[in-house]
Every structure is written in C-alpha cells, then in structure tokens.
mmCIF file of C-alpha atoms and ligand atoms in Angstrom:
data_model
loop_
_atom_site.group_PDB
_atom_site.id
_atom_site.type_symbol
_atom_site.label_atom_id
_atom_site.label_comp_id
_atom_site.label_asym_id
_atom_site.label_seq_id
_atom_site.Cartn_x
_atom_site.Cartn_y
_atom_site.Cartn_z
ATOM 1 C CA PRO A 1 -25.763 -26.006 11.525
ATOM 2 C CA GLU A 2 -26.339 -23.136 9.849
ATOM 3 C CA LYS A 3 -29.109 -21.261 10.220
ATOM 4 C CA ILE A 4 -30.871 -18.236 8.581
ATOM 5 C CA THR A 5 -33.654 -14.952 10.124
ATOM 6 C CA ILE A 6 -36.359 -15.234 7.954
ATOM 7 C CA LYS A 7 -35.829 -11.858 6.998
ATOM 8 C CA GLU A 8 -32.934 -12.939 5.320
ATOM 9 C CA LEU A 9 -33.903 -14.991 3.672
ATOM 10 C CA GLY A 10 -36.895 -13.225 2.367
ATOM 11 C CA GLN A 11 -33.793 -10.667 1.412
ATOM 12 C CA LYS A 12 -31.799 -13.071 0.274
ATOM 13 C CA THR A 13 -33.979 -14.031 -2.789
ATOM 14 C CA ASN A 14 -36.934 -12.219 -2.979
ATOM 15 C CA ILE A 15 -39.883 -13.495 -1.667
ATOM 16 C CA GLU A 16 -41.846 -11.429 0.647
ATOM 17 C CA PRO A 17 -41.356 -12.810 4.441
ATOM 18 C CA VAL A 18 -45.119 -12.685 4.582
ATOM 19 C CA LYS A 19 -45.371 -14.824 2.368
ATOM 20 C CA LEU A 20 -43.175 -17.481 3.440
ATOM 21 C CA ILE A 21 -43.860 -17.270 7.188
ATOM 22 C CA LYS A 22 -47.848 -17.841 5.357
ATOM 23 C CA LYS A 23 -46.447 -20.971 3.784
ATOM 24 C CA LEU A 24 -44.710 -22.057 7.265
ATOM 25 C CA ILE A 25 -47.556 -22.146 9.020
ATOM 26 C CA ASP A 26 -49.031 -24.510 5.683
ATOM 27 C CA PHE A 27 -46.826 -26.969 7.349
ATOM 28 C CA GLY A 28 -47.672 -26.533 10.638
ATOM 29 C CA LEU A 29 -44.874 -23.803 12.000
ATOM 30 C CA MET A 30 -45.484 -20.436 13.951
ATOM 31 C CA LEU A 31 -42.529 -18.129 13.253
ATOM 32 C CA ASN A 32 -42.108 -14.554 13.902
ATOM 33 C CA ILE A 33 -39.671 -12.780 10.990
ATOM 34 C CA ASN A 34 -36.943 -12.641 13.528
ATOM 35 C CA ALA A 35 -36.880 -16.451 13.931
ATOM 36 C CA ASP A 36 -34.119 -18.418 12.844
ATOM 37 C CA ILE A 37 -34.781 -21.660 10.446
ATOM 38 C CA ASN A 38 -31.495 -24.045 9.566
ATOM 39 C CA PHE A 39 -30.753 -24.884 6.206
ATOM 40 C CA GLU A 40 -32.390 -27.958 5.594
ATOM 41 C CA SER A 41 -35.644 -26.395 6.785
ATOM 42 C CA ALA A 42 -34.787 -22.891 4.769
ATOM 43 C CA LYS A 43 -33.705 -25.786 1.793
ATOM 44 C CA ARG A 44 -37.618 -27.228 1.766
ATOM 45 C CA LEU A 45 -39.379 -24.426 2.434
ATOM 46 C CA LEU A 46 -37.830 -22.565 -0.981
ATOM 47 C CA LYS A 47 -38.742 -25.886 -3.124
ATOM 48 C CA GLU A 48 -42.291 -25.038 -3.067
ATOM 49 C CA PHE A 49 -41.283 -21.447 -3.830
ATOM 50 C CA GLY A 50 -39.104 -23.116 -6.865
ATOM 51 C CA PHE A 51 -35.852 -22.552 -5.789
ATOM 52 C CA GLU A 52 -32.659 -25.053 -5.107
ATOM 53 C CA ALA A 53 -31.212 -23.689 -2.727
ATOM 54 C CA GLU A 54 -27.937 -25.040 -2.689
ATOM 55 C CA LYS A 55 -25.338 -23.050 -1.042
ATOM 56 C CA GLU A 56 -22.720 -23.527 -3.213
ATOM 57 C CA GLU A 57 -25.646 -22.517 -5.724
ATOM 58 C CA GLU A 58 -26.255 -19.040 -3.681
ATOM 59 C CA GLU A 59 -22.553 -18.023 -3.570
ATOM 60 C CA SER A 60 -21.812 -18.579 -7.401
ATOM 61 C CA LYS A 61 -24.349 -16.159 -7.762
ATOM 62 C CA GLU A 62 -23.173 -13.500 -5.774
ATOM 63 C CA LYS A 63 -19.954 -14.666 -7.555
ATOM 64 C CA LEU A 64 -21.833 -13.999 -10.696
ATOM 65 C CA VAL A 65 -23.253 -10.656 -9.289
ATOM 66 C CA LYS A 66 -20.117 -8.656 -8.990
ATOM 67 C CA LYS A 67 -18.880 -9.869 -11.929
ATOM 68 C CA ILE A 68 -20.989 -8.475 -13.560
ATOM 69 C CA LYS A 69 -20.602 -5.478 -11.808
ATOM 70 C CA GLU A 70 -17.392 -5.580 -12.584
ATOM 71 C CA GLU A 71 -17.936 -5.339 -15.983
ATOM 72 C CA SER A 72 -20.276 -3.244 -16.189
ATOM 73 C CA ALA A 73 -18.069 -0.826 -14.669
ATOM 74 C CA GLY A 74 -15.810 -0.874 -17.182
ATOM 75 C CA ASN A 75 -13.587 -4.213 -16.810
ATOM 76 C CA LEU A 76 -11.681 -2.958 -14.063
ATOM 77 C CA LYS A 77 -9.338 -5.788 -12.576
ATOM 78 C CA PRO A 78 -6.849 -5.785 -10.033
ATOM 79 C CA ARG A 79 -3.770 -3.853 -10.782
ATOM 80 C CA PRO A 80 0.001 -3.938 -8.222
ATOM 81 C CA PRO A 81 0.558 -1.665 -5.981
ATOM 82 C CA VAL A 82 3.130 1.650 -7.120
ATOM 83 C CA VAL A 83 5.650 2.346 -4.131
ATOM 84 C CA THR A 84 7.719 5.349 -3.471
ATOM 85 C CA VAL A 85 10.265 5.893 -1.499
ATOM 86 C CA MET A 86 10.718 8.806 0.917
ATOM 87 C CA GLY A 87 12.482 10.323 3.456
ATOM 88 C CA HIS A 88 15.210 12.084 5.070
ATOM 89 C CA VAL A 89 19.000 12.499 3.509
ATOM 90 C CA ASP A 90 21.675 9.300 4.632
ATOM 91 C CA HIS A 91 18.117 7.192 6.553
ATOM 92 C CA GLY A 92 18.723 4.375 4.246
ATOM 93 C CA LYS A 93 16.526 5.258 1.348
ATOM 94 C CA THR A 94 18.293 3.930 -1.800
ATOM 95 C CA THR A 95 19.590 1.389 0.621
ATOM 96 C CA LEU A 96 16.777 0.121 1.377
ATOM 97 C CA LEU A 97 15.706 0.474 -1.982
ATOM 98 C CA ASP A 98 19.061 -2.059 -2.955
ATOM 99 C CA ALA A 99 18.067 -4.274 0.216
ATOM 100 C CA ILE A 100 13.790 -5.306 -1.041
ATOM 101 C CA ARG A 101 15.338 -5.528 -5.406
ATOM 102 C CA GLU A 102 17.927 -7.981 -3.744
ATOM 103 C CA THR A 103 15.847 -10.243 -1.491
ATOM 104 C CA ARG A 104 13.509 -10.279 -4.109
ATOM 105 C CA VAL A 105 14.582 -9.680 -7.411
ATOM 106 C CA ALA A 106 17.817 -11.742 -7.491
ATOM 107 C CA ALA A 107 16.392 -14.467 -5.586
ATOM 108 C CA GLN A 108 13.870 -15.282 -8.746
ATOM 109 C CA GLU A 109 15.916 -14.108 -11.334
ATOM 110 C CA ALA A 110 18.554 -16.166 -10.122
ATOM 111 C CA GLY A 111 21.581 -14.434 -11.759
ATOM 112 C CA GLY A 112 19.246 -12.261 -13.527
ATOM 113 C CA ILE A 113 20.729 -8.792 -14.867
ATOM 114 C CA THR A 114 18.012 -5.814 -13.491
ATOM 115 C CA GLN A 115 17.465 -3.559 -16.247
ATOM 116 C CA HIS A 116 17.280 -0.227 -14.935
ATOM 117 C CA ILE A 117 14.234 1.242 -16.019
ATOM 118 C CA GLY A 118 13.157 3.935 -13.179
ATOM 119 C CA ALA A 119 11.016 1.155 -11.584
ATOM 120 C CA SER A 120 11.466 -2.042 -10.125
ATOM 121 C CA GLN A 121 8.839 -5.556 -9.713
ATOM 122 C CA ILE A 122 9.216 -7.519 -7.327
ATOM 123 C CA GLU A 123 7.400 -10.261 -6.044
ATOM 124 C CA LYS A 124 6.286 -11.341 -2.740
ATOM 125 C CA ASP A 125 4.101 -14.143 -1.908
ATOM 126 C CA GLY A 126 3.652 -14.481 -5.808
ATOM 127 C CA LYS A 127 1.309 -11.103 -5.275
ATOM 128 C CA ILE A 128 3.927 -8.429 -7.645
ATOM 129 C CA ILE A 129 4.922 -4.745 -6.079
ATOM 130 C CA ILE A 130 6.492 -1.978 -8.344
ATOM 131 C CA PHE A 131 9.030 0.813 -6.522
ATOM 132 C CA LEU A 132 10.148 3.683 -8.727
ATOM 133 C CA ASP A 133 13.831 3.521 -8.675
ATOM 134 C CA THR A 134 14.139 7.405 -7.629
ATOM 135 C CA PRO A 135 13.259 7.839 -4.361
ATOM 136 C CA GLY A 136 12.737 11.126 -3.004
ATOM 137 C CA HIS A 137 10.242 13.788 -2.662
ATOM 138 C CA GLU A 138 11.699 15.818 -5.720
ATOM 139 C CA ALA A 139 10.960 13.511 -7.553
ATOM 140 C CA PHE A 140 7.855 12.641 -6.510
ATOM 141 C CA THR A 141 6.685 16.959 -6.146
ATOM 142 C CA ALA A 142 7.917 16.664 -9.716
ATOM 143 C CA LEU A 143 5.874 14.177 -10.522
ATOM 144 C CA ARG A 144 3.049 15.420 -9.528
ATOM 145 C CA ALA A 145 3.433 18.801 -10.168
ATOM 146 C CA ARG A 146 3.203 17.907 -13.831
ATOM 147 C CA GLY A 147 -0.156 16.010 -13.441
ATOM 148 C CA ALA A 148 1.108 13.302 -12.725
ATOM 149 C CA SER A 149 0.419 11.009 -9.775
ATOM 150 C CA VAL A 150 2.126 7.330 -9.877
ATOM 151 C CA THR A 151 2.336 6.324 -6.579
ATOM 152 C CA ASP A 152 0.149 4.328 -4.566
ATOM 153 C CA ILE A 153 1.926 3.702 -0.935
ATOM 154 C CA VAL A 154 4.443 5.541 0.334
ATOM 155 C CA VAL A 155 7.059 4.129 2.387
ATOM 156 C CA LEU A 156 8.805 6.892 4.997
ATOM 157 C CA VAL A 157 12.087 5.532 5.690
ATOM 158 C CA VAL A 158 13.303 6.903 8.958
ATOM 159 C CA ALA A 159 17.060 6.504 10.869
ATOM 160 C CA ALA A 160 16.388 5.517 14.243
ATOM 161 C CA ASP A 161 19.258 6.912 15.786
ATOM 162 C CA ASP A 162 18.459 10.061 14.093
ATOM 163 C CA GLY A 163 14.360 10.444 14.371
ATOM 164 C CA VAL A 164 11.965 13.265 12.568
ATOM 165 C CA MET A 165 13.925 15.495 10.123
ATOM 166 C CA PRO A 166 12.818 18.196 8.347
ATOM 167 C CA GLN A 167 13.039 15.823 5.073
ATOM 168 C CA THR A 168 11.114 13.815 6.909
ATOM 169 C CA ILE A 169 8.264 16.416 7.527
ATOM 170 C CA GLU A 170 8.304 17.137 3.777
ATOM 171 C CA ALA A 171 7.930 13.854 3.320
ATOM 172 C CA ILE A 172 4.534 13.364 4.936
ATOM 173 C CA ASN A 173 3.083 16.430 3.416
ATOM 174 C CA HIS A 174 3.635 14.997 0.337
ATOM 175 C CA ALA A 175 2.014 11.989 0.994
ATOM 176 C CA LYS A 176 -0.841 13.737 2.478
ATOM 177 C CA ALA A 177 -1.144 16.883 -0.227
ATOM 178 C CA ALA A 178 -1.710 13.951 -2.662
ATOM 179 C CA GLY A 179 -3.662 11.687 -0.068
ATOM 180 C CA VAL A 180 -1.208 8.096 -0.809
ATOM 181 C CA PRO A 181 -1.264 6.630 2.305
ATOM 182 C CA ILE A 182 1.912 6.138 4.236
ATOM 183 C CA ILE A 183 4.493 2.951 5.994
ATOM 184 C CA VAL A 184 6.850 3.630 8.239
ATOM 185 C CA ALA A 185 10.189 1.849 8.169
ATOM 186 C CA VAL A 186 12.214 2.705 11.102
ATOM 187 C CA ASN A 187 15.714 1.959 9.535
ATOM 188 C CA LYS A 188 18.768 1.226 10.807
ATOM 189 C CA ILE A 189 17.317 -0.815 14.285
ATOM 190 C CA ASP A 190 20.825 -2.160 13.801
ATOM 191 C CA LYS A 191 22.694 0.193 15.027
ATOM 192 C CA PRO A 192 23.442 0.873 18.841
ATOM 193 C CA ASP A 193 21.806 3.931 18.962
ATOM 194 C CA ALA A 194 18.432 3.579 17.287
ATOM 195 C CA ASN A 195 15.182 4.291 19.377
ATOM 196 C CA PRO A 196 12.601 3.620 16.901
ATOM 197 C CA GLU A 197 9.945 4.042 20.688
ATOM 198 C CA LYS A 198 10.992 7.702 19.851
ATOM 199 C CA VAL A 199 10.970 7.746 16.766
ATOM 200 C CA LYS A 200 7.159 6.686 16.658
ATOM 201 C CA GLN A 201 6.582 9.492 19.115
ATOM 202 C CA GLN A 202 7.693 12.259 16.888
ATOM 203 C CA LEU A 203 5.318 10.513 14.589
ATOM 204 C CA THR A 204 2.238 10.903 16.350
ATOM 205 C CA GLU A 205 2.904 14.893 16.296
ATOM 206 C CA TYR A 206 2.603 14.866 12.203
ATOM 207 C CA GLY A 207 -0.538 12.498 12.921
ATOM 208 C CA LEU A 208 1.147 9.282 12.035
ATOM 209 C CA ILE A 209 0.109 6.901 15.012
ATOM 210 C CA PRO A 210 0.814 3.645 15.361
ATOM 211 C CA GLU A 211 -2.345 0.674 15.644
ATOM 212 C CA GLU A 212 -0.681 -0.063 18.863
ATOM 213 C CA TRP A 213 -1.351 3.128 20.556
ATOM 214 C CA GLY A 214 -4.583 3.703 18.412
ATOM 215 C CA GLY A 215 -3.635 4.762 15.117
ATOM 216 C CA ASP A 216 -3.891 3.439 11.974
ATOM 217 C CA THR A 217 -0.206 3.841 10.584
ATOM 218 C CA ILE A 218 1.830 1.145 9.870
ATOM 219 C CA PHE A 219 4.871 0.550 11.625
ATOM 220 C CA VAL A 220 8.083 -1.713 10.767
ATOM 221 C CA ASN A 221 11.498 -1.489 12.342
ATOM 222 C CA VAL A 222 14.180 -2.496 9.269
ATOM 223 C CA SER A 223 17.499 -2.491 9.480
ATOM 224 C CA ALA A 224 18.031 -1.898 5.213
ATOM 225 C CA ARG A 225 21.817 -2.708 5.742
ATOM 226 C CA ASN A 226 21.912 -5.527 6.913
ATOM 227 C CA ARG A 227 18.327 -7.128 5.285
ATOM 228 C CA ILE A 228 16.189 -6.821 8.706
ATOM 229 C CA GLY A 229 12.747 -6.821 8.960
ATOM 230 C CA ILE A 230 12.322 -6.886 4.682
ATOM 231 C CA ASP A 231 9.341 -9.631 4.227
ATOM 232 C CA GLN A 232 7.671 -7.534 7.182
ATOM 233 C CA LEU A 233 7.531 -4.581 5.045
ATOM 234 C CA LEU A 234 6.343 -6.183 1.968
ATOM 235 C CA GLU A 235 4.227 -7.772 3.587
ATOM 236 C CA MET A 236 2.970 -4.502 4.970
ATOM 237 C CA ILE A 237 3.036 -3.145 2.094
ATOM 238 C CA LEU A 238 0.614 -5.676 0.459
ATOM 239 C CA LEU A 239 -1.838 -5.151 3.141
ATOM 240 C CA VAL A 240 -2.521 -1.460 2.491
ATOM 241 C CA ALA A 241 -2.707 -2.340 -1.340
ATOM 242 C CA ASP A 242 -5.345 -4.914 -0.460
ATOM 243 C CA MET A 243 -7.543 -2.531 1.675
ATOM 244 C CA GLN A 244 -7.081 -0.115 -1.487
ATOM 245 C CA GLU A 245 -8.608 -2.465 -3.497
ATOM 246 C CA LEU A 246 -6.752 -0.876 -6.136
ATOM 247 C CA LYS A 247 -8.559 -0.877 -10.391
ATOM 248 C CA ALA A 248 -7.891 -0.204 -13.181
ATOM 249 C CA ASP A 249 -9.303 -0.619 -16.762
ATOM 250 C CA TYR A 250 -7.142 -3.150 -19.007
ATOM 251 C CA ASP A 251 -8.903 -3.124 -22.186
ATOM 252 C CA SER A 252 -9.097 0.466 -23.030
ATOM 253 C CA PRO A 253 -6.825 2.906 -24.902
ATOM 254 C CA ALA A 254 -3.472 3.388 -22.495
ATOM 255 C CA VAL A 255 -2.671 6.432 -20.092
ATOM 256 C CA GLY A 256 0.178 6.575 -18.750
ATOM 257 C CA VAL A 257 3.343 7.999 -17.293
ATOM 258 C CA ILE A 258 6.954 8.655 -18.276
ATOM 259 C CA ILE A 259 9.620 8.531 -15.369
ATOM 260 C CA GLU A 260 12.908 8.655 -17.023
ATOM 261 C CA ALA A 261 13.461 9.332 -20.643
ATOM 262 C CA LYS A 262 17.296 9.348 -22.568
ATOM 263 C CA LEU A 263 19.224 9.342 -25.597
ATOM 264 C CA ASP A 264 20.673 6.276 -26.123
ATOM 265 C CA LYS A 265 22.981 5.833 -28.725
ATOM 266 C CA GLY A 266 21.735 2.931 -30.685
ATOM 267 C CA ARG A 267 18.234 3.145 -29.942
ATOM 268 C CA GLY A 268 17.030 6.467 -30.094
ATOM 269 C CA PRO A 269 14.696 8.066 -27.353
ATOM 270 C CA VAL A 270 13.929 5.651 -24.706
ATOM 271 C CA ALA A 271 11.255 5.706 -21.960
ATOM 272 C CA SER A 272 10.540 4.226 -19.189
ATOM 273 C CA VAL A 273 6.746 4.296 -18.436
ATOM 274 C CA ILE A 274 4.061 3.160 -16.413
ATOM 275 C CA VAL A 275 0.854 2.061 -17.624
ATOM 276 C CA GLN A 276 -2.145 3.727 -15.050
ATOM 277 C CA LYS A 277 -5.455 3.261 -17.570
ATOM 278 C CA GLY A 278 -6.028 0.587 -21.309
ATOM 279 C CA THR A 279 -2.735 -1.370 -22.198
ATOM 280 C CA LEU A 280 -0.051 -0.445 -24.047
ATOM 281 C CA LYS A 281 0.699 -2.415 -26.623
ATOM 282 C CA VAL A 282 3.666 -2.243 -29.733
ATOM 283 C CA GLY A 283 1.987 -1.036 -32.610
ATOM 284 C CA ASP A 284 0.385 2.059 -30.572
ATOM 285 C CA ILE A 285 0.090 5.613 -31.794
ATOM 286 C CA ILE A 286 1.435 7.859 -28.870
ATOM 287 C CA VAL A 287 2.244 11.378 -27.838
ATOM 288 C CA ALA A 288 4.351 12.438 -24.377
ATOM 289 C CA GLY A 289 3.917 16.020 -24.001
ATOM 290 C CA GLY A 290 5.397 17.921 -26.814
ATOM 291 C CA THR A 291 6.742 14.790 -28.451
ATOM 292 C CA TRP A 292 5.181 11.572 -30.091
ATOM 293 C CA GLY A 293 5.745 8.409 -31.811
ATOM 294 C CA LYS A 294 5.304 4.764 -32.219
ATOM 295 C CA VAL A 295 5.310 2.066 -30.097
ATOM 296 C CA ARG A 296 8.267 -0.046 -32.027
ATOM 297 C CA ALA A 297 9.503 -2.133 -28.934
ATOM 298 C CA MET A 298 8.531 -2.724 -25.376
ATOM 299 C CA PHE A 299 10.731 -3.864 -22.451
ATOM 300 C CA ASP A 300 10.245 -5.049 -18.712
ATOM 301 C CA SER A 301 12.779 -4.108 -15.623
ATOM 302 C CA ARG A 302 14.834 -7.678 -16.308
ATOM 303 C CA GLY A 303 14.895 -6.229 -19.975
ATOM 304 C CA LYS A 304 12.835 -8.910 -21.734
ATOM 305 C CA ILE A 305 10.868 -7.785 -25.449
ATOM 306 C CA VAL A 306 7.361 -8.236 -24.445
ATOM 307 C CA LYS A 307 3.879 -7.054 -26.523
ATOM 308 C CA GLU A 308 2.091 -5.398 -23.680
ATOM 309 C CA ALA A 309 2.432 -3.202 -20.849
ATOM 310 C CA THR A 310 -1.098 -4.091 -18.777
ATOM 311 C CA PRO A 311 -1.625 -1.488 -15.739
ATOM 312 C CA SER A 312 1.362 -0.678 -12.591
ATOM 313 C CA ILE A 313 3.962 -3.096 -14.964
ATOM 314 C CA PRO A 314 6.478 -0.275 -15.804
ATOM 315 C CA VAL A 315 8.380 -1.032 -18.790
ATOM 316 C CA GLU A 316 10.655 0.980 -21.616
ATOM 317 C CA VAL A 317 9.427 2.230 -24.438
ATOM 318 C CA ILE A 318 11.175 2.469 -28.021
ATOM 319 C CA GLY A 319 9.772 4.854 -31.005
ATOM 320 C CA PHE A 320 9.201 8.306 -29.805
ATOM 321 C CA GLU A 321 10.771 10.998 -32.535
ATOM 322 C CA GLU A 322 12.162 13.172 -29.327
ATOM 323 C CA VAL A 323 12.673 12.598 -25.677
ATOM 324 C CA PRO A 324 10.019 13.013 -24.022
ATOM 325 C CA VAL A 325 10.526 14.381 -19.710
ATOM 326 C CA ALA A 326 9.506 12.949 -17.242
ATOM 327 C CA GLY A 327 6.210 13.389 -15.306
ATOM 328 C CA ASP A 328 5.038 14.035 -18.879
ATOM 329 C CA ILE A 329 1.366 11.729 -19.452
ATOM 330 C CA LEU A 330 1.395 9.118 -22.170
ATOM 331 C CA LYS A 331 -1.322 8.884 -24.154
ATOM 332 C CA VAL A 332 -2.513 6.873 -27.599
ATOM 333 C CA VAL A 333 -4.414 7.917 -29.931
ATOM 334 C CA VAL A 334 -5.710 7.174 -32.970
ATOM 335 C CA ASP A 335 -3.218 8.362 -36.447
ATOM 336 C CA GLU A 336 0.002 10.068 -36.519
ATOM 337 C CA LYS A 337 -1.501 12.522 -37.864
ATOM 338 C CA THR A 338 -3.294 13.425 -34.564
ATOM 339 C CA ALA A 339 -0.190 12.850 -32.812
ATOM 340 C CA ARG A 340 1.612 14.920 -34.356
ATOM 341 C CA GLU A 341 -0.804 17.635 -34.382
ATOM 342 C CA MET A 342 -1.167 17.065 -30.197
ATOM 343 C CA ALA A 343 2.551 16.754 -29.757
ATOM 344 C CA GLU A 344 3.151 20.554 -31.611
ATOM 345 C CA LYS A 345 0.601 22.603 -30.031
ATOM 346 C CA GLU A 346 1.722 21.225 -26.447
ATOM 347 C CA LYS A 347 5.270 22.107 -27.756
ATOM 348 C CA GLU A 348 3.747 26.043 -28.235
ATOM 349 C CA LEU A 349 2.035 26.336 -25.183
ATOM 350 C CA LEU A 350 5.653 25.352 -23.171
ATOM 351 C CA LYS A 351 7.373 27.138 -25.409
ATOM 352 C CA GLU A 352 5.528 30.583 -24.005
ATOM 353 C CA LYS A 353 5.580 29.380 -20.792
ATOM 354 C CA GLU A 354 9.438 28.928 -20.835
ATOM 355 C CA ASP A 355 9.395 32.255 -22.454
ATOM 356 C CA ILE A 356 7.971 33.770 -18.832
ATOM 357 C CA THR A 357 9.657 31.458 -16.074
ATOM 358 C CA SER A 358 12.876 31.138 -14.927
ATOM 359 C CA PRO A 359 15.206 28.711 -16.435
ATOM 360 C CA LYS A 360 14.360 25.280 -16.414
ATOM 361 C CA VAL A 361 15.664 23.003 -14.047
ATOM 362 C CA SER A 362 16.100 19.936 -14.609
ATOM 363 C CA LEU A 363 14.342 16.600 -13.240
ATOM 364 C CA GLU A 364 17.464 15.473 -13.636
ATOM 365 C CA LYS A 365 19.548 17.753 -12.084
ATOM 366 C CA LEU A 366 16.912 17.160 -8.821
ATOM 367 C CA PHE A 367 17.475 13.217 -9.292
ATOM 368 C CA ASP A 368 21.237 13.913 -8.901
ATOM 369 C CA LYS A 369 20.276 16.273 -5.933
ATOM 370 C CA ILE A 370 19.211 13.389 -3.552
HETATM 371 P P1 GDP B 401 19.786 7.893 1.856
HETATM 372 O O1 GDP B 401 20.612 9.039 2.082
HETATM 373 O O2 GDP B 401 18.192 7.622 2.101
HETATM 374 O O3 GDP B 401 19.331 7.047 0.153
HETATM 375 O O4 GDP B 401 20.413 6.984 2.132
HETATM 376 P P2 GDP B 401 21.805 5.619 1.501
HETATM 377 O O5 GDP B 401 20.915 4.187 1.055
HETATM 378 O O6 GDP B 401 22.893 6.596 1.278
HETATM 379 O O7 GDP B 401 22.186 5.306 3.034
HETATM 380 C C1 GDP B 401 22.868 6.110 3.927
HETATM 381 C C2 GDP B 401 23.996 5.900 5.296
HETATM 382 O O8 GDP B 401 23.042 4.905 5.755
HETATM 383 C C3 GDP B 401 24.584 4.988 3.854
HETATM 384 O O9 GDP B 401 25.932 5.261 4.661
HETATM 385 C C4 GDP B 401 24.491 3.324 4.248
HETATM 386 O O10 GDP B 401 25.291 2.455 5.210
HETATM 387 C C5 GDP B 401 23.658 3.926 5.849
HETATM 388 N N1 GDP B 401 22.636 2.673 6.455
HETATM 389 C C6 GDP B 401 21.055 2.491 5.637
HETATM 390 N N2 GDP B 401 20.815 1.250 5.795
HETATM 391 C C7 GDP B 401 21.144 1.007 7.675
HETATM 392 C C8 GDP B 401 20.604 0.206 8.383
HETATM 393 O O11 GDP B 401 20.212 -0.143 8.627
HETATM 394 N N3 GDP B 401 22.022 0.370 9.416
HETATM 395 C C9 GDP B 401 22.551 0.911 9.732
HETATM 396 N N4 GDP B 401 23.923 1.123 10.176
HETATM 397 N N5 GDP B 401 23.121 2.025 7.985
HETATM 398 C C10 GDP B 401 22.738 1.546 7.225
HETATM 399 MG MG1 MG B 402 19.769 8.161 -1.821
#
C-alpha cells in the first residue's frame, strides 16, 4: 500500500504539518512529521480539512498546473528534432541519409516520391525527425555564419575501417561550438577490417566518451550500405531529442531559416524553409535577407500542398520576389510596405559588405564539394 509522510502531505496540500499532527492527535495518534501514514488515513485526515484526496484528482491537479505553466511561457509545445549528418568525406554520410529515407519514408508512402526540398521528414514510432539533406560541416557552418542554427542534433559518421580523420575532428569542433549534442554513428561495420572499438578509443581524445566507459556519448554501430543499425540510430536520436525537451511557440508570427533556394522556371523563386518559431501560413508577408514576398503556396517534403508550416517542419515556399540565400532568416511582417523596406535596407547592407570583401563563394559551390 502507498504511504506518504506527514511532511510530504503538508507540502502537497499547503496545510501546515503541525495542523495535521494536531488533528491526528484528535484521532488519538501521536505521530511525528516524518512518520508515514497510508493513503486511506491521509484521505480521512484531509477530509477534515475539506479535501477530497482522490489520487486521480491529485494527478490531474498537477497536470493542470503544468499546463498553466506552459501556457504562460508562451504556449510552448513540443517540436520535432532537426538533425544534421556530419563526418569525413567518404565515411558514408550520403549513404546513411539514403538508408534512413528508404527505410522510413518509402515504407510509409509506398511508391511515393520524395520531393527534394533540402530536408527530409521521416517518422519513427509515430514521432517525426527532420534530417537536413545536405550533410557536411560546410553547410552547417554556412548556415551558422548567417546566424541560423537549425540543428538540434549532429550525427557524426565515422567509418569503422578508417577511424577519426581531419574532417571528423572539424565536425566535432563545429558541433561543440554550436552547443549541439553529438551521436556517433560508427559506419561500415560490415567491412572485414572494421574496428569500431578503435573508433571509440580515438574519439575519447575529443571528449566523446561512450556510456559504457562512464561518458555520456551515444555510439551506434551501423552499416549504411547494408541497412544495419538504422532503427537503433533513429531510436537514439529520439532519446536525445526527448532529453532536450525541444519546444517552440506555435502561435507567434513565423520566424524560420532558408535552407535552400533556387529559381524555378515555372514557379519563380522557390525557397525551402524550416520554421523555428510560430506557424507560417499561406498569405503571410515574408522577408528573408534582401528579398521579400507573400506566401502563395507551400509544399511539404512529399510534395503535398500545405496551408501552414509549424516549427521544425520543412516546407517549400513559393512567393518570393527574388531568390533568397540559404542561411537567410525568414520573418513574417505586418504588411508589404514594411517587407519591402526591410528587404531594401538589407540589400544596401549586403552591397556595402560585398564591396569590401573578396569574391563571394556561393553556398551551392560549397555544397557541391561535399
Ligand atoms: P560521404 O562522402 O560521407 O557522403 O560518403 P558516401 O555515402 O558517398 O560513401 C562513400 C563510399 O562508402 C561509397 O562508395 C559507399 O557505397 C561506401 N559506403 C557507405 N556506407 C557503407 C557501409 O556501411 N559499408 C560499406 N562497405 N561501404 C559503405
Ligand atoms: Mg556525400
């Protein structure tokens, strides 16, 4: 049977323990503040104070308090994690992303074609995970350099036959600088010369210590090519995401990040966006860097038309006047006049910068290098 101390009961009900003790004396019981009483006694005791101490009621009260707290914090609600895959060249980043998409997206939407919008939305155990399609630290850095940090979790791919290499270390440094937790995917474990233990050993030098050695870094052995360990990796991503308690306000005007943008012959400027805060809606007036527009239409990662985009969910946005730049922050503003003014101001600033800096390296070129 469940028990509770008089002290705890006092804390839970906001009744001074001394009053509870006095009442117990009335019942003929001499008990001190740390004494246990069972649920039935507690119920009887609380009745004297006008309480109906139903357990369920207690629980729902707690839930209510929690809910009120959340609402006062700006209606924060959970949002899915956004994951970037990083690692040394040829260690299997692209293959791993393909494996994840294949096992998850295809299974769900039999025969459905995934749209390329710069990020993939997959589902595992009813939970959504977003993967940025462009792996590599250049993309990550380019986005961050423009003030955008869209990544919640980095999956660090290390080939088990090759071990820690220069770009592995760079990736670790980038993730650390951004304060993003790392999950290590030790890849190519199908290879005869794979040595996952050596990878673990090597990574301890960089502060990534596996749990079994007293650290807190999660390691998952995978074979991206043979589709081994993919589910475990996804489970670990969800676990880390849970611990982060990722939340966002769904009700405010949307703020997001341009993750890709191009000029489409038929549709004009097309931008892939990940909303970070608020909800982006068709009809919203938007600004991103030196360009602005009105959201004419939006598509999700499966090419389906959508009316709104909530936090973390990647969408393709049609309606910009000009093509924005990856890494630009998208904002919803009140009217077209404001949008135009903001975009023009930004353009002028950019021009000034361009005049003093050397030829611009396009983000696309950087992406191609990976
Ligand atoms: P990236 O440069 O990190 O994107 O690496 P890729 O995904 O392009 O992979 C580089 C090479 O490693 C390709 O030839 C892949 O087929 C191969 N590869 C990737 N994952 C595995 C794996 O799990 N096992 C084996 N044996 N080869 C793999
Ligand atoms: Mg690649």
